[in-house]
Short mmCIF file of C-alpha atoms (C1' of nucleotides) in Angstrom, two decimals:
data_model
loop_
_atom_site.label_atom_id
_atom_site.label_comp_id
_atom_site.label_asym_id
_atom_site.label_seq_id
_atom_site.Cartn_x
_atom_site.Cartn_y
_atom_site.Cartn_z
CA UNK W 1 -11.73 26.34 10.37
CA UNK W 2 -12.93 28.45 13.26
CA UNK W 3 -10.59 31.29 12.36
CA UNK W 4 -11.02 31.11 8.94
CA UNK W 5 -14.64 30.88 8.90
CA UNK W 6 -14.57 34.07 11.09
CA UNK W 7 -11.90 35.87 8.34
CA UNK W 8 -14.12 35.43 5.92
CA UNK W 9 -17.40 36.18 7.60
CA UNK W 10 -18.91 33.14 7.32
CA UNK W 11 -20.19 29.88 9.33
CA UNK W 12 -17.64 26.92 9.80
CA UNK W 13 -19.96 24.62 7.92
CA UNK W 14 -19.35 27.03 5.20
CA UNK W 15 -15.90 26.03 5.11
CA UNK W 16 -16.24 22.98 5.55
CA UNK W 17 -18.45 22.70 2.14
CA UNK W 18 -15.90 24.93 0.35
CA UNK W 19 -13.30 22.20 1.39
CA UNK W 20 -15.25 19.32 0.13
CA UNK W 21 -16.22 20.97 -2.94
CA UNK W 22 -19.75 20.64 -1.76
CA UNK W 23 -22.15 21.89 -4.32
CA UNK W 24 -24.84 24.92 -3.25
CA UNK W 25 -22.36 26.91 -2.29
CA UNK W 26 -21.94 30.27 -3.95
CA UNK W 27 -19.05 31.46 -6.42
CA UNK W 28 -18.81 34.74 -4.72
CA UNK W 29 -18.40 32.95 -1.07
CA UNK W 30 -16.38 30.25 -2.16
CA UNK W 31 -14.09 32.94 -3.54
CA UNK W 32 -14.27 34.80 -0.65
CA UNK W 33 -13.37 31.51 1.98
CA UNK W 34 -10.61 30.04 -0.49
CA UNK W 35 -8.81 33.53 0.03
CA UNK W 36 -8.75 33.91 3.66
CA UNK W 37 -7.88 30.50 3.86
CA UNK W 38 -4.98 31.21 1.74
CA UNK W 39 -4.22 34.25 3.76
CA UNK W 40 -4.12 32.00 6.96
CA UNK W 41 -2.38 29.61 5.30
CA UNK W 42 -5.00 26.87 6.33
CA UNK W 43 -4.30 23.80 5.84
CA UNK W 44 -7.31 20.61 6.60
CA UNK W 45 -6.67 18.55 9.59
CA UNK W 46 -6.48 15.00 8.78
CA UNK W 47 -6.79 13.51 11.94
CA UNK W 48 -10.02 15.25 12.46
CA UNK W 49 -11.29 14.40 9.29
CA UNK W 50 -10.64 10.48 10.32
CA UNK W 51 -12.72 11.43 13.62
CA UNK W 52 -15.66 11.62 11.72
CA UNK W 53 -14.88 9.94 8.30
CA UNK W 54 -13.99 6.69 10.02
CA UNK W 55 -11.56 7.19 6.87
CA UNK W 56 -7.44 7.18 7.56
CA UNK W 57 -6.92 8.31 3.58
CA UNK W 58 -3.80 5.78 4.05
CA UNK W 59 -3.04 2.32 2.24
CA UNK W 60 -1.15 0.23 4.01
CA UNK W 61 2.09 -1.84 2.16
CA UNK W 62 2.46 -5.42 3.04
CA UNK W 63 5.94 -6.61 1.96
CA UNK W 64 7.26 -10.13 2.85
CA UNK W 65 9.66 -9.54 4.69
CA UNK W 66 11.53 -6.24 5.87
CA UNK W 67 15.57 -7.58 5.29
CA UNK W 68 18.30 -5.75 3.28
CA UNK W 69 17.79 -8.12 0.18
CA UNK W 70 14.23 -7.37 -0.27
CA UNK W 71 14.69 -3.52 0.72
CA UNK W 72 17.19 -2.99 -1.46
CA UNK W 73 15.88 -4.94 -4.32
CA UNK W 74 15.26 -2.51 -7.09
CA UNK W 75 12.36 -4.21 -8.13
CA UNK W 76 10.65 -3.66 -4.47
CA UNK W 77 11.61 -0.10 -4.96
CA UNK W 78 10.37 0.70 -8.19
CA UNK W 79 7.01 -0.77 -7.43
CA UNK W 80 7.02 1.42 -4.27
CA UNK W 81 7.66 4.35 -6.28
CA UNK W 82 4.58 3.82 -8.08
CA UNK W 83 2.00 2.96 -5.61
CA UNK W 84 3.39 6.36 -3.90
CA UNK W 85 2.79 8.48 -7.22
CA UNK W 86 -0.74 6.99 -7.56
CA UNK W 87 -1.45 7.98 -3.81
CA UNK W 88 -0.27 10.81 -3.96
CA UNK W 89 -2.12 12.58 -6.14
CA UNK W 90 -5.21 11.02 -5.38
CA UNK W 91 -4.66 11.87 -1.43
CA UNK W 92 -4.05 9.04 -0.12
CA UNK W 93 -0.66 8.52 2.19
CA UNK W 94 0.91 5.21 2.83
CA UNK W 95 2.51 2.94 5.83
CA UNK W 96 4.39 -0.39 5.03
CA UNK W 97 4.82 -3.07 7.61
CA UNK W 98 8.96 -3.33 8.86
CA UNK W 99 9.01 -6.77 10.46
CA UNK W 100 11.57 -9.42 9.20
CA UNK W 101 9.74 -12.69 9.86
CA UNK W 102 6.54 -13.96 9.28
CA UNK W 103 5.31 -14.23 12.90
CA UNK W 104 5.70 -10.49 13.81
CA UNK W 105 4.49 -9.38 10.39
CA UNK W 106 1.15 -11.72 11.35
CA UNK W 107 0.73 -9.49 14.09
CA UNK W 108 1.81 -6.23 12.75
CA UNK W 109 -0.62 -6.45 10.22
CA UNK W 110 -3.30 -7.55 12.62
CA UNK W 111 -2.71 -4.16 14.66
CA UNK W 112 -2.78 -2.33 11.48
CA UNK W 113 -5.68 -3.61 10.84
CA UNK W 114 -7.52 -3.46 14.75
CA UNK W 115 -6.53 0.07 14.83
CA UNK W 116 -7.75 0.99 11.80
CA UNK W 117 -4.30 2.12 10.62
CA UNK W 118 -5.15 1.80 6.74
CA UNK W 119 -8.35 2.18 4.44
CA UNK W 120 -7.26 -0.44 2.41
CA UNK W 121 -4.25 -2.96 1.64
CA UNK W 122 -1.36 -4.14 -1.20
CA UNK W 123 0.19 -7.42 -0.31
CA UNK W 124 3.17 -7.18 -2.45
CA UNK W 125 4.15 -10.75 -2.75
CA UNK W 126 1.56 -14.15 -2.95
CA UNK W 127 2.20 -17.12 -1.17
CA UNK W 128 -0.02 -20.37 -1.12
CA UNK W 129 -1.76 -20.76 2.47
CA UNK W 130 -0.57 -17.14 3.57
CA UNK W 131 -1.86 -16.46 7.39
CA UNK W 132 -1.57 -12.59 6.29
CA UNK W 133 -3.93 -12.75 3.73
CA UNK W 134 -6.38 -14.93 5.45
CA UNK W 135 -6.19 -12.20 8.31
CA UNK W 136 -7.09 -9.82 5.61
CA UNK W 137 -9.90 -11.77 4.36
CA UNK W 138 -11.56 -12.58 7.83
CA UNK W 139 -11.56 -9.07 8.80
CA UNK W 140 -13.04 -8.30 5.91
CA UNK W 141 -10.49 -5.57 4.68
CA UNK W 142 -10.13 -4.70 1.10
CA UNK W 143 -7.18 -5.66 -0.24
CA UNK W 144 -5.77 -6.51 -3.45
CA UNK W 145 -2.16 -8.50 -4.33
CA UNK W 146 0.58 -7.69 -6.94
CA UNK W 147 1.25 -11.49 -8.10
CA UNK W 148 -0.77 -14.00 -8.64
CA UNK W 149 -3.87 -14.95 -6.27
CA UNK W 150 -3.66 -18.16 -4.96
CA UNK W 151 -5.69 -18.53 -2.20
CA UNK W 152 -9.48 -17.08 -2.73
CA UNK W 153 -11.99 -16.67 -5.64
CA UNK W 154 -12.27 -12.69 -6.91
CA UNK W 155 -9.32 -11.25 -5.03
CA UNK W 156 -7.99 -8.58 -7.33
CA UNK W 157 -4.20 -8.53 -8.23
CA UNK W 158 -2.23 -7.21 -10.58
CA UNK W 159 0.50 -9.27 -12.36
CA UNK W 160 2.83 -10.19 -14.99
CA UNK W 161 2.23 -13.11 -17.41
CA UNK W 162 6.00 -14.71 -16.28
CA UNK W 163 5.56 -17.86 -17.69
CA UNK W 164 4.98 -16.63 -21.17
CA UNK W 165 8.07 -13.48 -19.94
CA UNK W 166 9.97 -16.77 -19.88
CA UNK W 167 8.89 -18.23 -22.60
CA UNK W 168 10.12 -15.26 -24.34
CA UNK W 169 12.95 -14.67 -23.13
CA UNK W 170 14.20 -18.44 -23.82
CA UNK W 171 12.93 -18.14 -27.29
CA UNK W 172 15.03 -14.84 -27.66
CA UNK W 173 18.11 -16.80 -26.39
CA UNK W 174 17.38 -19.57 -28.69
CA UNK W 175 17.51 -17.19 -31.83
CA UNK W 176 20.78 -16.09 -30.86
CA UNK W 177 21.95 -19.39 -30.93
CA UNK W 178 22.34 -21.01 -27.37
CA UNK W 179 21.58 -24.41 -27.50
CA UNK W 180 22.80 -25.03 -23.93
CA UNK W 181 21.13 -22.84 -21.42
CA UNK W 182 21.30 -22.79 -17.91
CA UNK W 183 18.55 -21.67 -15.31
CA UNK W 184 19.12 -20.40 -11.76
CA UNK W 185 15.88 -19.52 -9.42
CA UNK W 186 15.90 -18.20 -6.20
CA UNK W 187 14.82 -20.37 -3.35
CA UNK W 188 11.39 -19.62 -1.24
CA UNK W 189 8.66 -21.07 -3.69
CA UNK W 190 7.13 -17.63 -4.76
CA UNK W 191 4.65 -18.02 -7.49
CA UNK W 192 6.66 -15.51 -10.01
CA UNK W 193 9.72 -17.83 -9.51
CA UNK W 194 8.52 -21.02 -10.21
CA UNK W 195 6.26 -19.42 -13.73
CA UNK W 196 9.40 -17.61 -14.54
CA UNK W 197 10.59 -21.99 -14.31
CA UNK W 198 7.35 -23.19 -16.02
CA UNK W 199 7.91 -20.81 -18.65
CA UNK W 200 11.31 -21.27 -19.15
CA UNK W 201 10.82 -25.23 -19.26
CA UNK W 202 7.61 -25.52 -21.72
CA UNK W 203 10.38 -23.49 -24.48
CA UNK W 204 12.94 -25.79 -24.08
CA UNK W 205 10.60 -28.52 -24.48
CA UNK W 206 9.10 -27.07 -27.80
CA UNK W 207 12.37 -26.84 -28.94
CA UNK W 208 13.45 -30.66 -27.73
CA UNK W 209 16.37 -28.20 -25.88
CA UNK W 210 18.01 -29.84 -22.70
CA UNK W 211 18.24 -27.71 -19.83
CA UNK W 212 18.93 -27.76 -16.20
CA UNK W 213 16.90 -25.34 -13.57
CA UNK W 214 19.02 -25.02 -10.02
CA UNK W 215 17.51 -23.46 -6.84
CA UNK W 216 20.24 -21.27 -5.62
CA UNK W 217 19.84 -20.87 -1.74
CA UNK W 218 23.43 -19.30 -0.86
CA UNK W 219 26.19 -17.71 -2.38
CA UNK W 220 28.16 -21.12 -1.84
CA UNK W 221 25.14 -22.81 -3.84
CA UNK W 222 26.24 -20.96 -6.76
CA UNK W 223 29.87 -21.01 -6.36
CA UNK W 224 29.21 -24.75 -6.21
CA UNK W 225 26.98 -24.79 -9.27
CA UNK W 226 29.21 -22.25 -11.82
CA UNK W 227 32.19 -24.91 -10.86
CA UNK W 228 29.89 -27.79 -11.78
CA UNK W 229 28.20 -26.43 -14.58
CA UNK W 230 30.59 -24.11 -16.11
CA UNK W 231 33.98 -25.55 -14.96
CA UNK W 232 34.14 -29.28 -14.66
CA UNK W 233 31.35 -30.39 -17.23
CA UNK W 234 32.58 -31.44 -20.83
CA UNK W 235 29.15 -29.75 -22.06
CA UNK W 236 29.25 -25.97 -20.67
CA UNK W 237 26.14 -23.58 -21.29
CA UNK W 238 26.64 -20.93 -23.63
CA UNK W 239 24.19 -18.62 -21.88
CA UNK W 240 22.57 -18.46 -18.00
CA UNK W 241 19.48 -17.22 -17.15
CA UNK W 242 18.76 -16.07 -13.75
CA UNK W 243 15.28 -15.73 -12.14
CA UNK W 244 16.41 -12.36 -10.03
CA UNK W 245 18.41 -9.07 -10.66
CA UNK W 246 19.69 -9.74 -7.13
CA UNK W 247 20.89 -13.27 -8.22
CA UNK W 248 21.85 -11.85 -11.23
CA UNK W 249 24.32 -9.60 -9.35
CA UNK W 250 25.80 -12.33 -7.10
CA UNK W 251 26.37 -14.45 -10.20
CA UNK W 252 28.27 -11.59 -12.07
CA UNK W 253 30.64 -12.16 -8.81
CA UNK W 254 30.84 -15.73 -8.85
CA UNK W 255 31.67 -15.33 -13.00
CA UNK W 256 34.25 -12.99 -12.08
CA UNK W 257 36.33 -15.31 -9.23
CA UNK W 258 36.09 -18.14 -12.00
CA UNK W 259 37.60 -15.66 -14.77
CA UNK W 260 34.56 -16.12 -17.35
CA UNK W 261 34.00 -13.34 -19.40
CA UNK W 262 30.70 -11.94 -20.39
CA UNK W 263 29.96 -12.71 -23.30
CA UNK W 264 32.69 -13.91 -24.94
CA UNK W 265 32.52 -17.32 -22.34
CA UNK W 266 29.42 -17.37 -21.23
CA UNK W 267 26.31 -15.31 -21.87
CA UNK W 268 23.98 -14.04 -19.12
CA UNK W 269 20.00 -12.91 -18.99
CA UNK W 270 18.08 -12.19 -16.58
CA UNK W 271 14.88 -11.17 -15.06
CA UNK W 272 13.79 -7.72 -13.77
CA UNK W 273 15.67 -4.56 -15.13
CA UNK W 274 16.85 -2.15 -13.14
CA UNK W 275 19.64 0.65 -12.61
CA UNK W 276 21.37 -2.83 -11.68
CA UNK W 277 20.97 -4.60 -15.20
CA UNK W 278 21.59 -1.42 -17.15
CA UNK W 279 24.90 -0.36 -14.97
CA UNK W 280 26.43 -4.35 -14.21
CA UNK W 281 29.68 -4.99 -16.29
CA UNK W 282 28.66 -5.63 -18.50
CA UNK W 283 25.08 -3.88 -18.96
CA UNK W 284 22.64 -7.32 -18.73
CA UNK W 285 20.34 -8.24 -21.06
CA UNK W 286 17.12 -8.41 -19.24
CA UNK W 287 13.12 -8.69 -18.94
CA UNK W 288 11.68 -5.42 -17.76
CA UNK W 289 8.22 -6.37 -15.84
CA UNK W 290 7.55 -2.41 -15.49
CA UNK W 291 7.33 -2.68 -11.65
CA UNK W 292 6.27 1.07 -11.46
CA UNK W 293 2.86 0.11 -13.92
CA UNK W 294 2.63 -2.59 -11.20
CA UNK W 295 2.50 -0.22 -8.04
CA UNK W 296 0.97 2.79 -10.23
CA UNK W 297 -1.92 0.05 -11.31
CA UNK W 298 -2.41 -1.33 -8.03
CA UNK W 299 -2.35 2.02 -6.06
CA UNK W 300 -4.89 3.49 -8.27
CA UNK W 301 -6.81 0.26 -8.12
CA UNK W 302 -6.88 -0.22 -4.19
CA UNK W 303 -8.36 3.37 -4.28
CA UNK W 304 -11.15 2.86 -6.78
CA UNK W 305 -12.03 0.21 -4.78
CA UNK W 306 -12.14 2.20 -0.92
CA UNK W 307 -14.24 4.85 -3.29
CA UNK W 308 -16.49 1.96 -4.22
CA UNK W 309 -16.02 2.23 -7.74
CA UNK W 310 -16.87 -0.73 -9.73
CA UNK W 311 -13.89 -2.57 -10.92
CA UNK W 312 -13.86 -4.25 -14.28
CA UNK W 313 -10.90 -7.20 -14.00
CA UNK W 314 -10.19 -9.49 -11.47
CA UNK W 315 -6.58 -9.67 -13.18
CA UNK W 316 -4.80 -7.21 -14.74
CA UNK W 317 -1.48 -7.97 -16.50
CA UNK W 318 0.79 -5.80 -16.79
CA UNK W 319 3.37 -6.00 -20.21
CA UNK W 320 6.97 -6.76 -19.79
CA UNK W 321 9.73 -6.32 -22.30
CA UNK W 322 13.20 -7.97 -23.27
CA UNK W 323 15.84 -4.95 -23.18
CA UNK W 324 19.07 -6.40 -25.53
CA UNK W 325 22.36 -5.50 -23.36
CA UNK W 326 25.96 -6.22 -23.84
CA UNK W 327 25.89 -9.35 -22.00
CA UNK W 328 24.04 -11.65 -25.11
CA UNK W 329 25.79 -9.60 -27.62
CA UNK W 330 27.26 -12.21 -30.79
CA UNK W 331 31.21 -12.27 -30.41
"C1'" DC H 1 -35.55 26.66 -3.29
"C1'" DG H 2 -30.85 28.39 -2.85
"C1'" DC H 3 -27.82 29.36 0.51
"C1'" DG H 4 -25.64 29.15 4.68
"C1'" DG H 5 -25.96 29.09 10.03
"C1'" DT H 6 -26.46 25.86 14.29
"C1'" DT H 7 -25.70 21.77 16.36
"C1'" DT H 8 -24.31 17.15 17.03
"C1'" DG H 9 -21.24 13.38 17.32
"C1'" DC H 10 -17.17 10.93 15.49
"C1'" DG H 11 -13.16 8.03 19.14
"C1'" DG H 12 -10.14 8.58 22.31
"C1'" DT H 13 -7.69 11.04 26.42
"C1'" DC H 14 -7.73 13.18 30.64
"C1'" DA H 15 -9.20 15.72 34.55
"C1'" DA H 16 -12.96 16.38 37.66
"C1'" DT H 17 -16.36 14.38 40.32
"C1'" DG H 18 -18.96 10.85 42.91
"C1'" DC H 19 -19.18 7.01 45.80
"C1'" DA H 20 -17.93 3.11 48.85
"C1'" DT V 1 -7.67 5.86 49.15
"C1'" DG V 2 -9.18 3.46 45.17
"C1'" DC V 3 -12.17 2.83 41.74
"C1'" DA V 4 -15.99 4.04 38.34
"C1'" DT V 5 -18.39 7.55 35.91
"C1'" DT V 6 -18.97 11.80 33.60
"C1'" DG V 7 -18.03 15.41 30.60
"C1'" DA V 8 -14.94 18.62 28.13
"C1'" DC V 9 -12.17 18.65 24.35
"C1'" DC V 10 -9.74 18.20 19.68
"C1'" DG V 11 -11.34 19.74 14.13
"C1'" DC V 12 -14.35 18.34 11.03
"C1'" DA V 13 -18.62 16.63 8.24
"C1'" DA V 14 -23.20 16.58 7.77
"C1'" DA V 15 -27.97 16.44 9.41
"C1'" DC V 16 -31.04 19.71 10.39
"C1'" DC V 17 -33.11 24.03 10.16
"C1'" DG V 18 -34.30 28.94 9.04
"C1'" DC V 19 -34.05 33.11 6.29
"C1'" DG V 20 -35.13 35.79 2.27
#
DNA sequence: CGCGGTTTGCGGTCAATGCA
DNA sequence: TGCATTGACCGCAAACCGCG
């Protein structure tokens, strides 16, 4: 600032207002500091601005857990993608916690939040009775959730309606013809898994349609429950539902050892849509919960809020669509 | 009153200094 | 020698102030 303040012949504090767009400052000297900083290729320090601002300009990214399957989950990624696009253009920057259980994450995100790493945070998941988000609350830090909030009155999240996603997606099934569907969830008790279950259930009740909801925990679990199911029953479902791309993926495998074809033996649906669901063999019909609107939405929220705008919802709900693939297609 | 210069202090590190 | 204290320093924002 020093050197350009001196290119340009004025005070530092004149810089500094040009910078901040401060108003009382005139055209012609504004002009004439926004070219020698050009000239000197000046660029704003951030960590001096955080000297005096107090202000990091960073969000920081809670995720669950940091292992392969959540990484590489499409779904985690896509949501990244848009919190990132909403930060930055609005100048923020963003750092997301890396530890793989719940203990170090408790005290990652309690340094994070001592050392006044981040403005503001996203918890990207929502657990009942979460230790991380009561950390959050006690220290008074704003936050806001992408799911569902479970655990405090006027916590701002952003979210899917899964239950009625499910409720959907069943009814889309049913239309098609299945009259014997099948339902595999993911283990853990996340709240979009057991809607995605609730939803699911309160069709095939409407319809007076049996139907069986597994919890897969392991790869074996669903070798285990194709071979039940799909194998040695008399009464075989014509289509399977899974809660999960991921699961989706591993179940496409398990279809494949048994020799099932998709769709001519059984049909297959599943949540989240992804390059995963659009490139599988075959492409899988899927619900598309438009993770990037979910991080874009909840980046650009979290920053209203550090700017102390006022926010209108407490919930915002985010659309999701069923996207017809090969794998329900009529034989 | 518009404009812009002077000065201070943000939070932490580190070296210099003071004192027992 | 070992410890505590002080002050310079980083780049910036803004309170404060003065000029015309």
């Amino acid at each position: 600032m020093k050197d350009v303040a001196k290119e340009a012949n004025v005070a530092t504090s004149t810089v500094s207002r040009v910078i901040r767009n401060n108003a009382k400052i005139s055209e012609a000297t504004s002009n004439k500091v926004k070219a020698a900083m050009s000239k000197l290729g000046y660029i704003p320090n951030q960590a001096a601005r955080t000297l005096i601002t107090n202000k990091t300009m960073t969000i920081g990214l809670i995720q669950k857990s940091s292992t392969p399957e959540i990484r590489q989950n499409p779904f985690n990624s896509d949501v990244l993608n848009g919190i990132n696009q909403a930060c930055n253009v609005r100048g923020y920057s963003t750092r997301m916690t890396v530890s793989e259980n719940s203990r170090d994450l408790y005290h990652e995100v309690k340094t994070m939040i001592q050392s006044k790493s981040a403005d503001g945070f996203i918890l990207l998941y929502s657990l009942k009775d979460d230790p991380i988000e009561h950390l959050l609350y006690e220290f008074k830090v704003p936050y806001l959730i992408i799911g569902k909030s479970l655990n405090y009155e006027n916590i701002i999240h952003i979210d899917n309606n899964n239950i009625d996603a499910a409720y959907q997606l069943t009814q889309y099934l049913y239309h098609l013809g299945h009259r014997h569907i099948l339902f595999l969830q993911e283990s853990g008790h996340y709240a979009v898994t057991e809607d995605r279950t609730v939803g699911f259930k309160q069709y095939c009740d409407n319809v007076k349609l049996s139907n069986d909801c597994i919890v897969i925990k392991s790869m074996n679990d669903l070798r285990d429950c194709i071979k039940q199911y799909c194998i040695d029953a008399s009464h075989t479902p014509s289509v399977i539902i899974t809660s999960d791309a991921m699961l989706n993926m591993q179940l496409l495998n398990v279809l494949y050892e048994y020799q099932l074809r998709i769709p001519e033996d059984v049909q297959t649906a599943t949540f989240n849509t992804s390059f995963l669901t659009e490139n599988a063999t075959p492409s899988q019909t899927s619900v598309n919960i438009n993770p990037d609107v979910l991080g874009l939405t909840a980046g650009n929220t979290i920053i209203d809020v550090l700017r102390n705008e006022t926010i209108s919802f407490r919930e915002k709900l985010i659309s999701t669509q069923i996207i017809e693939r090969v794998s329900t297609t009529k034989i």
